[in-house]
Amino acid sequence: MAIAFAGVGAIGNLPAIDDWSYGGTAFRFHHTGIFAPSDFTGFTLVTNILWSFPFLVLFGDNFQALRISTLVAALIAIAFTFLSMRQVGQSRLNAALAALTLAFCPLFFARSFTFMTDVFFTALSIAAALFFLRWFASARKTDLAIAIMASVFATLSRQLGLFLPLAFGLTLVLTRRPSARVWALAALPLIAVMAGLFVNQFYLREFSRVPALYGSHYGELTTVFSRLIRHWRDVVFNSFSLAFYLGLLTFPVVIAALPKPILRQREWPVAGLALVASIAFCLWTHHRQMRWLMPLISNGYENVSREGIGPFMLRDDYLLGLNHYGPISDGFWLPVTVLGIVGAVLIAVRIGRALAPVRIGSGLVREWRADGLPVDPALVFLASGVVVYCAPLVLFNYFDRYLLPMIVFVALALSRMLPPPRGSATHRIFSPSWLPVPCLR
């Protein structure tokens, strides 16, 4: 991994992608101690700037120092992935393989050499998940305090960090008998995160430093139901594209986490329905003269584009049009799309198998408890995190790099679904054999 990072050769005092905006905020804070994000900033960005401060002190005001801060955050994210996999019962070897898969994911690898918010936010999200999982296993107050603190820090990096306290609260409500203590405990992380957001917004408004794009999607949340009706085609497209991306990015996890037998007789209808729906989606997008092969997202700011990893990040590529790279042939993207579809179908089957013992009815949660069915709070937390995080992405347009935290969450959830073999506390999860090297050109 160190050789791969060194081989990139991302050296130079020049911005990449949106570093010019975030870097200017970091330099200003280093010199004046004033947090004043540019109008281009839509995320909270607070913890990113605080994280970069010691690196600027050590190496001076330059973009190379900011990239070093992100590389350190990337290493922390990889380490927390290893520890999280260990927490859900994986062996050291399997946990190391999981961490390497995240490290060499093209979405993660490319962003590790910028000062974009994606990698740092992913590291904080994985850290929060790790300590929430530790708390579910031990109920130690220290673990819960660290998890809440990491959730606050993640939300002060990007507002999407709200999915962490929401998933935690939902898990407690679904897996514990209702009581005042449970409700208070479920609300505690959310209250802490909302308090952090309120303090940040109060500071920005009080000193007239609210960026023009800050919280630009908040207003859209008030029109969720009207958007579902008026823009249902976008919602359908986002739902399937998100499923394909998750199936593709977690494909090693899905394959290695396959139980035996792979498909039971009663699971064939689920697999068939998911496959037919995926093929129908491809035909529908082709009929609408839209791209039906990966990469499906083509908004100009995606991380993986038809040319490989993109966008091409230097200033002259934008202003002088020096990008002479042609797109990779569809002969490459076709099998990549097939992998995404197969991965999405197998994820649907795994979800169906996990939910098979649950009785569907008006008393669903009550029957879980009354019948004594094994409800794993760790699995409920991970699954809730995926659902809560992905819900706004389905409703609104998203960038593929937003899915970075979900690579780890889906990997943890799939591994948690598998019972350990008899006489062993660990079981195989996957190996990072699927590395889309052609995308790295």
Phi, psi and omega in degrees: 000317178298322178295318179296316179296318181292328182291342180292322178067038180280075184240134178144146180273072180213147182281152175236134181055243184264016181300332181300325181281305182293323179296320177300321177295319179294316180297319180296319180293323179296321184278320189247343185076011182255128176269107183222084181294152180288165180296342180285347186280124176253344181262167181295312168071358188299306185291331175299317181291318178296322179295323183284342187303308181297331179289324176290326176296319183284318190247357179088174182281093175204157183289337177296320177298321179294321178293325177297320179298322178289322177299320177296318177298323178297317178297322177295318178299318179296317179296318180292330174297316177302312182293324179293319177295323174296322182296328179268013169100016181273153176289166179299320180296314181293323178294321177295320179295322177297316180297320179293326178296318175296316185301322185258010169296131184300327178297316183283316186299313183294318183287344179292347182251028176226179172253025174292161187279350192297310186291315180297318177297320177298317179299316179293323180295318180293321178298315178298317179299318180302313184282333170296317178297320176297322179292320178299330181275329188235339182063027177282134183295328180298318179297318180294320180297317179293320179297318179294317179298317178295325178294318177298315180297320179296318180290330176279001169263310176215141183298340178298345177299348176301339182296335182292304177294328178295317178295320179296312180298318179297323180296315180296319180296323184277335189247358181232154178294136183295133176200166180298323180294319180295315180296319179295318179294322179295327183274343187302308179298322180294320178298317180297317181293316179296325177297318177298316178296321180295316180298317179296316181292323177298317179298314182296319181287321183297324182254017175055048181238026179286118178296152182299325183264005185295126179060037186296341181267354183300316180297328181291334180295336180284351181243033185299310186291321177293326178292321178301325182278313186280332184238040184297330178296319178295321179296317178296314181298314180296323181296311182290319180296321178296318178297319179295317180297315179295321177297323180287311186288335179252018185303318178299322178297314183298315182294313184286337180271006180294129178280175176243128355290158182298314179231124170279165184300320182285350180267350178301318178299322179296313179296318180296318180295318179295320180292316179297318179297321179294316178295319178298322178297316179298317178295321180295315179294323177295321179296326180276009180059038175251162179288128180251355174263154174295148356281133185281331183274123182223064180256008177090347180237016178289157180278316178257113180248179182295341179274353184126221175280126182214185358287163176293129208262352187271157185302317185294334178296324180282311190275327184254356178062045183271007180282103181254010179283130176272164180291149174291143183302147175296344174297335174275318185287337179297307178295329176297319178296319178299318177300318179297318180294313180300317178299317179295319180296316181292326174297318178299320179294318180296321177296317178299320180292322180293327182271355185304319183285349186277132176279130179267125180177182183293335181255040187305304184293320180296322181290326175306312185283317184294323182275354179070022178293144183288107177256113183273109181298328179296316179294319178297320179296313181296315179295319178297322178299318179296315183294312183294321181291319186280339183304309179293333179291328177290323184285329184233164178294146183221165175258148184300330182293342177295342184276001184305310180298332184287339175301314181287318181297317179293320178299316179295318181295316180295320179291328179289334179290336183273126174288144178292150179296159181298135178078009181220144179267356182232164176207162183293143177241302178185171172235152184277049182284338180267098177236112185289071183303321180302338179286348186268008183287000000 
